[in-house]
Amino acid sequence: MSFYDEVQEAAAYCRALIKEEPRIGIILGSGLGALAEEMEETAAVPYAEIPHFPVSTVAGHAGRLLFGRFRGRRVVMMEGRPHYYEGHPMKRLGLPMYLMKFLGVKTLVITNACGAINRDFSPGTLMILEDFINFVSVNPLTGENDERLGPRFPDMSEPYSFRLIERAERIADELGIGYAKGIYAGFWGPYFETRSEIRALGILGADAVGMSTVPETIAANHAGLECFAVGCITNMATGIRKEKHSHQEVLEIADRASAELRRWICEFVARTDD
């Protein structure tokens, strides 16, 4: 069975369980699951039950697709995400984005928890992603391309839509929500980066670092989805902070910052075409 056929089988399975097809996709990062509480008329589908879907095993990731209404819009929400460091093939990490494409999604909103390299940031800062740097040696497009999924050489000059970034800034200003903008570095994980790695990433222009988002962004652009992404700074990166890192701390900071992010994303989705 081809990868395309696997995507179609996953889409057919989900389509049989939902009342209406989504137009907006949302990916929830570590500790940001509170957004799921805004969903209405929800159908919950565990990742493990969807054919060929990669399953998340990380604490803070519920591991299911939620279909329903979110601020009046037709939405599918990934309540948690799989990661490359969990052992999934990189191409498999792109499957959720292609699934969304064939279910009817046009706009993808990505959230994540990440560590700050930029010293002007602090834990709790919400950062709009303007661009990314991929520090993983492979990506979801490696290998034979199927034109039914997307072009062989997708343009990546605007991985995060300028139009959506402008809308998000306008909404944040109206709501009085503080934010920063920056470049996200995608790292392998699952270990927290060394001092030397963080220093190198900073020299190369990264403002924040995390272990997700980049594969999703690449696959989403390949699939023709318009993307917007925002990261929650949960800690200062190694070498900037003196304390040791812990995943529990990441979850706790993300949970505290989620109230502002929740308000922001709710209004953003409400103003997005369904």
PDB file of C-alpha atoms in Angstrom:
ATOM      1  CA  MET A   1       0.000   0.000   0.000  1.00  0.00           C
ATOM      2  CA  SER A   2       1.362   3.418  -0.941  1.00  0.00           C
ATOM      3  CA  PHE A   3       1.632   6.282   1.554  1.00  0.00           C
ATOM      4  CA  TYR A   4      -1.097   8.079  -0.391  1.00  0.00           C
ATOM      5  CA  ASP A   5      -3.387   5.067   0.017  1.00  0.00           C
ATOM      6  CA  GLU A   6      -2.634   4.999   3.750  1.00  0.00           C
ATOM      7  CA  VAL A   7      -3.661   8.651   4.022  1.00  0.00           C
ATOM      8  CA  GLN A   8      -6.866   7.911   2.138  1.00  0.00           C
ATOM      9  CA  GLU A   9      -7.663   4.974   4.408  1.00  0.00           C
ATOM     10  CA  ALA A  10      -7.135   7.151   7.497  1.00  0.00           C
ATOM     11  CA  ALA A  11      -9.349   9.872   5.985  1.00  0.00           C
ATOM     12  CA  ALA A  12     -12.115   7.404   5.150  1.00  0.00           C
ATOM     13  CA  TYR A  13     -12.058   6.078   8.714  1.00  0.00           C
ATOM     14  CA  CYS A  14     -12.402   9.567  10.204  1.00  0.00           C
ATOM     15  CA  ARG A  15     -14.988  10.690   7.661  1.00  0.00           C
ATOM     16  CA  ALA A  16     -17.277   7.855   8.719  1.00  0.00           C
ATOM     17  CA  LEU A  17     -17.233   9.069  12.348  1.00  0.00           C
ATOM     18  CA  ILE A  18     -17.857  12.804  11.943  1.00  0.00           C
ATOM     19  CA  LYS A  19     -20.892  14.918  11.115  1.00  0.00           C
ATOM     20  CA  GLU A  20     -19.144  17.543   9.008  1.00  0.00           C
ATOM     21  CA  GLU A  21     -15.719  17.966   7.488  1.00  0.00           C
ATOM     22  CA  PRO A  22     -13.336  20.464   9.150  1.00  0.00           C
ATOM     23  CA  ARG A  23     -11.878  23.555   7.528  1.00  0.00           C
ATOM     24  CA  ILE A  24      -9.394  24.535  10.252  1.00  0.00           C
ATOM     25  CA  GLY A  25      -6.801  22.320  11.923  1.00  0.00           C
ATOM     26  CA  ILE A  26      -5.230  23.050  15.317  1.00  0.00           C
ATOM     27  CA  ILE A  27      -2.241  21.231  16.842  1.00  0.00           C
ATOM     28  CA  LEU A  28      -1.936  21.466  20.630  1.00  0.00           C
ATOM     29  CA  GLY A  29       1.554  21.376  22.128  1.00  0.00           C
ATOM     30  CA  SER A  30       2.746  20.229  25.558  1.00  0.00           C
ATOM     31  CA  GLY A  31       0.634  21.632  28.378  1.00  0.00           C
ATOM     32  CA  LEU A  32      -1.707  23.483  25.998  1.00  0.00           C
ATOM     33  CA  GLY A  33      -4.590  21.021  26.088  1.00  0.00           C
ATOM     34  CA  ALA A  34      -6.925  23.556  27.743  1.00  0.00           C
ATOM     35  CA  LEU A  35      -7.900  24.772  24.292  1.00  0.00           C
ATOM     36  CA  ALA A  36      -9.742  21.491  23.791  1.00  0.00           C
ATOM     37  CA  GLU A  37     -12.281  22.644  26.369  1.00  0.00           C
ATOM     38  CA  GLU A  38     -13.548  25.204  23.849  1.00  0.00           C
ATOM     39  CA  MET A  39     -14.663  22.496  21.426  1.00  0.00           C
ATOM     40  CA  GLU A  40     -18.381  21.852  20.919  1.00  0.00           C
ATOM     41  CA  GLU A  41     -20.280  18.974  19.305  1.00  0.00           C
ATOM     42  CA  THR A  42     -17.105  16.963  19.697  1.00  0.00           C
ATOM     43  CA  ALA A  43     -16.275  13.563  18.227  1.00  0.00           C
ATOM     44  CA  ALA A  44     -13.078  12.213  19.799  1.00  0.00           C
ATOM     45  CA  VAL A  45     -11.009   9.703  17.826  1.00  0.00           C
ATOM     46  CA  PRO A  46      -7.914   8.189  19.546  1.00  0.00           C
ATOM     47  CA  TYR A  47      -4.833   8.167  17.352  1.00  0.00           C
ATOM     48  CA  ALA A  48      -4.374   4.454  18.035  1.00  0.00           C
ATOM     49  CA  GLU A  49      -7.687   3.700  16.313  1.00  0.00           C
ATOM     50  CA  ILE A  50      -6.944   5.611  13.096  1.00  0.00           C
ATOM     51  CA  PRO A  51      -5.304   3.446  10.422  1.00  0.00           C
ATOM     52  CA  HIS A  52      -1.584   4.241   9.963  1.00  0.00           C
ATOM     53  CA  PHE A  53      -1.712   7.274  12.314  1.00  0.00           C
ATOM     54  CA  PRO A  54       1.426   7.858  14.453  1.00  0.00           C
ATOM     55  CA  VAL A  55       0.671   7.586  18.177  1.00  0.00           C
ATOM     56  CA  SER A  56       2.011  10.044  20.748  1.00  0.00           C
ATOM     57  CA  THR A  57       3.484   8.611  23.962  1.00  0.00           C
ATOM     58  CA  VAL A  58       4.628  11.829  25.696  1.00  0.00           C
ATOM     59  CA  ALA A  59       3.146  13.113  28.972  1.00  0.00           C
ATOM     60  CA  GLY A  60       0.871  16.094  28.359  1.00  0.00           C
ATOM     61  CA  HIS A  61      -0.308  14.763  24.982  1.00  0.00           C
ATOM     62  CA  ALA A  62      -3.741  13.121  25.119  1.00  0.00           C
ATOM     63  CA  GLY A  63      -3.304  11.468  21.732  1.00  0.00           C
ATOM     64  CA  ARG A  64      -6.608  11.941  19.933  1.00  0.00           C
ATOM     65  CA  LEU A  65      -8.286  13.920  17.179  1.00  0.00           C
ATOM     66  CA  LEU A  66     -11.223  16.100  18.201  1.00  0.00           C
ATOM     67  CA  PHE A  67     -13.751  17.002  15.517  1.00  0.00           C
ATOM     68  CA  GLY A  68     -16.445  19.613  16.067  1.00  0.00           C
ATOM     69  CA  ARG A  69     -17.143  23.319  16.349  1.00  0.00           C
ATOM     70  CA  PHE A  70     -14.709  25.824  17.813  1.00  0.00           C
ATOM     71  CA  ARG A  71     -16.033  29.370  18.026  1.00  0.00           C
ATOM     72  CA  GLY A  72     -18.532  28.490  15.333  1.00  0.00           C
ATOM     73  CA  ARG A  73     -15.927  27.140  12.933  1.00  0.00           C
ATOM     74  CA  ARG A  74     -15.540  23.561  11.729  1.00  0.00           C
ATOM     75  CA  VAL A  75     -12.335  22.344  13.341  1.00  0.00           C
ATOM     76  CA  VAL A  76     -10.196  19.256  13.802  1.00  0.00           C
ATOM     77  CA  MET A  77      -7.864  19.487  16.766  1.00  0.00           C
ATOM     78  CA  MET A  78      -4.825  17.329  17.426  1.00  0.00           C
ATOM     79  CA  GLU A  79      -4.820  16.896  21.189  1.00  0.00           C
ATOM     80  CA  GLY A  80      -1.115  16.189  21.410  1.00  0.00           C
ATOM     81  CA  ARG A  81       1.368  15.286  18.683  1.00  0.00           C
ATOM     82  CA  PRO A  82       3.790  12.484  17.813  1.00  0.00           C
ATOM     83  CA  HIS A  83       7.501  13.340  17.654  1.00  0.00           C
ATOM     84  CA  TYR A  84      10.469  12.113  15.642  1.00  0.00           C
ATOM     85  CA  TYR A  85      12.340  11.158  18.832  1.00  0.00           C
ATOM     86  CA  GLU A  86       9.599   8.657  19.690  1.00  0.00           C
ATOM     87  CA  GLY A  87      10.853   6.494  16.835  1.00  0.00           C
ATOM     88  CA  HIS A  88       8.316   7.386  14.147  1.00  0.00           C
ATOM     89  CA  PRO A  89       9.653   7.571  10.586  1.00  0.00           C
ATOM     90  CA  MET A  90       9.792  11.208   9.535  1.00  0.00           C
ATOM     91  CA  LYS A  91       7.371  10.629   6.650  1.00  0.00           C
ATOM     92  CA  ARG A  92       4.838   9.189   9.114  1.00  0.00           C
ATOM     93  CA  LEU A  93       4.878  12.472  11.059  1.00  0.00           C
ATOM     94  CA  GLY A  94       3.471  14.172   7.964  1.00  0.00           C
ATOM     95  CA  LEU A  95       0.437  11.884   7.767  1.00  0.00           C
ATOM     96  CA  PRO A  96      -1.792  14.016  10.066  1.00  0.00           C
ATOM     97  CA  MET A  97      -1.298  17.040   7.793  1.00  0.00           C
ATOM     98  CA  TYR A  98      -2.182  15.095   4.652  1.00  0.00           C
ATOM     99  CA  LEU A  99      -5.157  13.604   6.479  1.00  0.00           C
ATOM    100  CA  MET A 100      -6.341  17.135   7.255  1.00  0.00           C
ATOM    101  CA  LYS A 101      -5.860  18.125   3.607  1.00  0.00           C
ATOM    102  CA  PHE A 102      -8.125  15.353   2.359  1.00  0.00           C
ATOM    103  CA  LEU A 103     -10.720  16.007   5.062  1.00  0.00           C
ATOM    104  CA  GLY A 104     -11.063  19.571   3.787  1.00  0.00           C
ATOM    105  CA  VAL A 105      -8.774  21.631   6.057  1.00  0.00           C
ATOM    106  CA  LYS A 106      -7.442  24.857   4.518  1.00  0.00           C
ATOM    107  CA  THR A 107      -5.826  26.589   7.524  1.00  0.00           C
ATOM    108  CA  LEU A 108      -3.518  25.022  10.114  1.00  0.00           C
ATOM    109  CA  VAL A 109      -2.791  26.582  13.525  1.00  0.00           C
ATOM    110  CA  ILE A 110       0.246  25.076  15.271  1.00  0.00           C
ATOM    111  CA  THR A 111       1.115  25.589  18.941  1.00  0.00           C
ATOM    112  CA  ASN A 112       4.120  24.339  20.852  1.00  0.00           C
ATOM    113  CA  ALA A 113       6.137  24.680  24.033  1.00  0.00           C
ATOM    114  CA  CYS A 114       9.721  25.794  23.431  1.00  0.00           C
ATOM    115  CA  GLY A 115      12.872  27.062  25.101  1.00  0.00           C
ATOM    116  CA  ALA A 116      14.120  30.632  24.669  1.00  0.00           C
ATOM    117  CA  ILE A 117      17.497  31.365  23.114  1.00  0.00           C
ATOM    118  CA  ASN A 118      16.718  35.064  22.746  1.00  0.00           C
ATOM    119  CA  ARG A 119      17.589  36.650  26.105  1.00  0.00           C
ATOM    120  CA  ASP A 120      14.845  39.260  25.684  1.00  0.00           C
ATOM    121  CA  PHE A 121      12.268  36.499  26.164  1.00  0.00           C
ATOM    122  CA  SER A 122      11.171  35.002  29.475  1.00  0.00           C
ATOM    123  CA  PRO A 123       9.082  31.987  30.546  1.00  0.00           C
ATOM    124  CA  GLY A 124       5.465  32.653  29.633  1.00  0.00           C
ATOM    125  CA  THR A 125       6.277  34.712  26.507  1.00  0.00           C
ATOM    126  CA  LEU A 126       4.103  33.868  23.490  1.00  0.00           C
ATOM    127  CA  MET A 127       6.155  33.886  20.290  1.00  0.00           C
ATOM    128  CA  ILE A 128       4.734  34.073  16.773  1.00  0.00           C
ATOM    129  CA  LEU A 129       6.884  31.913  14.516  1.00  0.00           C
ATOM    130  CA  GLU A 130       8.106  33.931  11.531  1.00  0.00           C
ATOM    131  CA  ASP A 131      10.334  31.207  10.123  1.00  0.00           C
ATOM    132  CA  PHE A 132      12.135  28.008  11.103  1.00  0.00           C
ATOM    133  CA  ILE A 133      15.560  26.407  10.858  1.00  0.00           C
ATOM    134  CA  ASN A 134      15.553  22.622  10.478  1.00  0.00           C
ATOM    135  CA  PHE A 135      18.373  21.043  12.482  1.00  0.00           C
ATOM    136  CA  VAL A 136      17.178  17.492  11.847  1.00  0.00           C
ATOM    137  CA  SER A 137      18.916  15.741   8.955  1.00  0.00           C
ATOM    138  CA  VAL A 138      15.691  14.396   7.400  1.00  0.00           C
ATOM    139  CA  ASN A 139      12.195  15.732   6.780  1.00  0.00           C
ATOM    140  CA  PRO A 140       8.775  14.309   5.801  1.00  0.00           C
ATOM    141  CA  LEU A 141       9.371  14.918   2.080  1.00  0.00           C
ATOM    142  CA  THR A 142      12.477  12.727   1.833  1.00  0.00           C
ATOM    143  CA  GLY A 143      12.013   9.897  -0.654  1.00  0.00           C
ATOM    144  CA  GLU A 144       9.748   9.442  -3.661  1.00  0.00           C
ATOM    145  CA  ASN A 145       7.181  12.207  -4.118  1.00  0.00           C
ATOM    146  CA  ASP A 146       3.498  11.628  -4.882  1.00  0.00           C
ATOM    147  CA  GLU A 147       2.058  14.632  -6.729  1.00  0.00           C
ATOM    148  CA  ARG A 148      -1.371  13.830  -5.270  1.00  0.00           C
ATOM    149  CA  LEU A 149       0.009  14.936  -1.893  1.00  0.00           C
ATOM    150  CA  GLY A 150       1.991  17.939  -3.103  1.00  0.00           C
ATOM    151  CA  PRO A 151       4.765  19.120  -5.462  1.00  0.00           C
ATOM    152  CA  ARG A 152       8.253  17.632  -5.554  1.00  0.00           C
ATOM    153  CA  PHE A 153       9.869  20.961  -4.606  1.00  0.00           C
ATOM    154  CA  PRO A 154       7.474  23.003  -2.470  1.00  0.00           C
ATOM    155  CA  ASP A 155       8.305  26.664  -1.925  1.00  0.00           C
ATOM    156  CA  MET A 156       9.254  27.464   1.670  1.00  0.00           C
ATOM    157  CA  SER A 157       9.773  31.232   1.439  1.00  0.00           C
ATOM    158  CA  GLU A 158       6.632  31.780   3.519  1.00  0.00           C
ATOM    159  CA  PRO A 159       6.207  28.706   5.737  1.00  0.00           C
ATOM    160  CA  TYR A 160       4.034  30.745   8.115  1.00  0.00           C
ATOM    161  CA  SER A 161       1.534  32.895   6.269  1.00  0.00           C
ATOM    162  CA  PHE A 162       2.301  36.617   6.384  1.00  0.00           C
ATOM    163  CA  ARG A 163      -1.419  37.245   6.067  1.00  0.00           C
ATOM    164  CA  LEU A 164      -2.236  35.110   9.112  1.00  0.00           C
ATOM    165  CA  ILE A 165       0.636  36.603  11.130  1.00  0.00           C
ATOM    166  CA  GLU A 166      -0.709  40.092  10.453  1.00  0.00           C
ATOM    167  CA  ARG A 167      -4.181  39.013  11.569  1.00  0.00           C
ATOM    168  CA  ALA A 168      -2.804  37.429  14.743  1.00  0.00           C
ATOM    169  CA  GLU A 169      -0.850  40.578  15.613  1.00  0.00           C
ATOM    170  CA  ARG A 170      -3.923  42.740  15.118  1.00  0.00           C
ATOM    171  CA  ILE A 171      -6.011  40.466  17.355  1.00  0.00           C
ATOM    172  CA  ALA A 172      -3.353  40.337  20.071  1.00  0.00           C
ATOM    173  CA  ASP A 173      -3.125  44.129  20.093  1.00  0.00           C
ATOM    174  CA  GLU A 174      -6.908  44.433  20.372  1.00  0.00           C
ATOM    175  CA  LEU A 175      -7.021  41.950  23.264  1.00  0.00           C
ATOM    176  CA  GLY A 176      -4.020  43.440  25.037  1.00  0.00           C
ATOM    177  CA  ILE A 177      -2.027  40.218  24.759  1.00  0.00           C
ATOM    178  CA  GLY A 178       1.737  40.600  24.764  1.00  0.00           C
ATOM    179  CA  TYR A 179       3.748  38.632  22.221  1.00  0.00           C
ATOM    180  CA  ALA A 180       7.122  38.398  20.531  1.00  0.00           C
ATOM    181  CA  LYS A 181       8.108  37.234  17.055  1.00  0.00           C
ATOM    182  CA  GLY A 182      11.017  35.003  16.230  1.00  0.00           C
ATOM    183  CA  ILE A 183      12.670  32.107  14.458  1.00  0.00           C
ATOM    184  CA  TYR A 184      12.140  28.563  15.726  1.00  0.00           C
ATOM    185  CA  ALA A 185      14.895  25.954  15.590  1.00  0.00           C
ATOM    186  CA  GLY A 186      13.722  22.375  15.220  1.00  0.00           C
ATOM    187  CA  PHE A 187      15.956  19.983  17.200  1.00  0.00           C
ATOM    188  CA  TRP A 188      16.026  16.161  17.344  1.00  0.00           C
ATOM    189  CA  GLY A 189      15.585  15.585  21.061  1.00  0.00           C
ATOM    190  CA  PRO A 190      14.591  13.918  23.255  1.00  0.00           C
ATOM    191  CA  TYR A 191      17.331  15.403  25.405  1.00  0.00           C
ATOM    192  CA  PHE A 192      17.418  19.092  26.282  1.00  0.00           C
ATOM    193  CA  GLU A 193      20.154  20.774  24.247  1.00  0.00           C
ATOM    194  CA  THR A 194      23.721  21.335  25.452  1.00  0.00           C
ATOM    195  CA  ARG A 195      25.212  24.774  26.120  1.00  0.00           C
ATOM    196  CA  SER A 196      27.306  24.537  22.955  1.00  0.00           C
ATOM    197  CA  GLU A 197      24.342  23.550  20.825  1.00  0.00           C
ATOM    198  CA  ILE A 198      22.301  26.480  22.132  1.00  0.00           C
ATOM    199  CA  ARG A 199      25.199  28.865  21.506  1.00  0.00           C
ATOM    200  CA  ALA A 200      25.486  27.563  17.925  1.00  0.00           C
ATOM    201  CA  LEU A 201      21.740  27.891  17.316  1.00  0.00           C
ATOM    202  CA  GLY A 202      21.814  31.460  18.582  1.00  0.00           C
ATOM    203  CA  ILE A 203      24.703  32.381  16.286  1.00  0.00           C
ATOM    204  CA  LEU A 204      22.682  31.004  13.376  1.00  0.00           C
ATOM    205  CA  GLY A 205      19.729  33.245  14.220  1.00  0.00           C
ATOM    206  CA  ALA A 206      17.324  31.096  16.225  1.00  0.00           C
ATOM    207  CA  ASP A 207      15.233  32.768  18.938  1.00  0.00           C
ATOM    208  CA  ALA A 208      13.723  29.594  20.383  1.00  0.00           C
ATOM    209  CA  VAL A 209      14.238  25.842  20.158  1.00  0.00           C
ATOM    210  CA  GLY A 210      11.919  22.848  20.347  1.00  0.00           C
ATOM    211  CA  MET A 211      11.456  19.225  19.311  1.00  0.00           C
ATOM    212  CA  SER A 212       8.370  19.493  17.089  1.00  0.00           C
ATOM    213  CA  THR A 213       6.596  21.840  14.651  1.00  0.00           C
ATOM    214  CA  VAL A 214       9.140  21.808  11.804  1.00  0.00           C
ATOM    215  CA  PRO A 215       8.081  18.431  10.295  1.00  0.00           C
ATOM    216  CA  GLU A 216       4.436  19.512  10.587  1.00  0.00           C
ATOM    217  CA  THR A 217       5.156  22.852   8.932  1.00  0.00           C
ATOM    218  CA  ILE A 218       7.018  21.257   6.034  1.00  0.00           C
ATOM    219  CA  ALA A 219       4.307  18.667   5.392  1.00  0.00           C
ATOM    220  CA  ALA A 220       1.524  21.250   5.745  1.00  0.00           C
ATOM    221  CA  ASN A 221       3.136  23.560   3.198  1.00  0.00           C
ATOM    222  CA  HIS A 222       3.672  20.607   0.871  1.00  0.00           C
ATOM    223  CA  ALA A 223      -0.018  19.764   1.253  1.00  0.00           C
ATOM    224  CA  GLY A 224      -1.083  23.322   0.469  1.00  0.00           C
ATOM    225  CA  LEU A 225      -2.306  24.301   3.937  1.00  0.00           C
ATOM    226  CA  GLU A 226      -1.943  27.912   5.072  1.00  0.00           C
ATOM    227  CA  CYS A 227      -0.040  27.880   8.386  1.00  0.00           C
ATOM    228  CA  PHE A 228       0.166  30.008  11.488  1.00  0.00           C
ATOM    229  CA  ALA A 229       2.248  28.984  14.498  1.00  0.00           C
ATOM    230  CA  VAL A 230       2.759  30.297  18.010  1.00  0.00           C
ATOM    231  CA  GLY A 231       5.133  28.957  20.656  1.00  0.00           C
ATOM    232  CA  CYS A 232       4.870  29.262  24.409  1.00  0.00           C
ATOM    233  CA  ILE A 233       8.285  29.957  25.946  1.00  0.00           C
ATOM    234  CA  THR A 234       8.427  27.609  28.930  1.00  0.00           C
ATOM    235  CA  ASN A 235      12.076  27.976  29.914  1.00  0.00           C
ATOM    236  CA  MET A 236      15.318  29.718  29.072  1.00  0.00           C
ATOM    237  CA  ALA A 237      17.595  27.405  27.116  1.00  0.00           C
ATOM    238  CA  THR A 238      20.674  25.615  28.457  1.00  0.00           C
ATOM    239  CA  GLY A 239      23.559  27.953  29.205  1.00  0.00           C
ATOM    240  CA  ILE A 240      21.187  30.900  29.670  1.00  0.00           C
ATOM    241  CA  ARG A 241      19.504  29.460  32.756  1.00  0.00           C
ATOM    242  CA  LYS A 242      21.517  27.903  35.595  1.00  0.00           C
ATOM    243  CA  GLU A 243      18.958  25.324  36.747  1.00  0.00           C
ATOM    244  CA  LYS A 244      18.504  21.915  35.154  1.00  0.00           C
ATOM    245  CA  HIS A 245      15.564  21.274  32.823  1.00  0.00           C
ATOM    246  CA  SER A 246      12.532  19.069  33.432  1.00  0.00           C
ATOM    247  CA  HIS A 247       9.535  18.170  31.304  1.00  0.00           C
ATOM    248  CA  GLN A 248       7.276  18.707  34.305  1.00  0.00           C
ATOM    249  CA  GLU A 249       8.379  22.338  34.476  1.00  0.00           C
ATOM    250  CA  VAL A 250       7.601  22.723  30.766  1.00  0.00           C
ATOM    251  CA  LEU A 251       4.061  21.481  31.370  1.00  0.00           C
ATOM    252  CA  GLU A 252       3.541  23.748  34.376  1.00  0.00           C
ATOM    253  CA  ILE A 253       4.698  26.942  32.630  1.00  0.00           C
ATOM    254  CA  ALA A 254       2.687  26.114  29.506  1.00  0.00           C
ATOM    255  CA  ASP A 255      -0.389  25.555  31.643  1.00  0.00           C
ATOM    256  CA  ARG A 256       0.011  28.955  33.318  1.00  0.00           C
ATOM    257  CA  ALA A 257       0.486  30.738  29.978  1.00  0.00           C
ATOM    258  CA  SER A 258      -2.372  28.900  28.287  1.00  0.00           C
ATOM    259  CA  ALA A 259      -5.055  31.355  29.456  1.00  0.00           C
ATOM    260  CA  GLU A 260      -3.682  34.142  27.250  1.00  0.00           C
ATOM    261  CA  LEU A 261      -2.964  31.771  24.386  1.00  0.00           C
ATOM    262  CA  ARG A 262      -6.478  30.390  24.695  1.00  0.00           C
ATOM    263  CA  ARG A 263      -8.042  33.855  24.331  1.00  0.00           C
ATOM    264  CA  TRP A 264      -5.789  34.612  21.381  1.00  0.00           C
ATOM    265  CA  ILE A 265      -6.423  31.385  19.458  1.00  0.00           C
ATOM    266  CA  CYS A 266     -10.168  31.506  20.130  1.00  0.00           C
ATOM    267  CA  GLU A 267     -10.470  34.945  18.543  1.00  0.00           C
ATOM    268  CA  PHE A 268      -8.075  34.025  15.742  1.00  0.00           C
ATOM    269  CA  VAL A 269     -10.176  31.011  14.796  1.00  0.00           C
ATOM    270  CA  ALA A 270     -13.407  33.004  15.072  1.00  0.00           C
ATOM    271  CA  ARG A 271     -12.044  35.374  12.389  1.00  0.00           C
ATOM    272  CA  THR A 272     -10.819  32.613  10.080  1.00  0.00           C
ATOM    273  CA  ASP A 273     -12.944  31.610   7.094  1.00  0.00           C
ATOM    274  CA  ASP A 274     -14.757  28.327   7.615  1.00  0.00           C
TER     275      ASP A 274
END
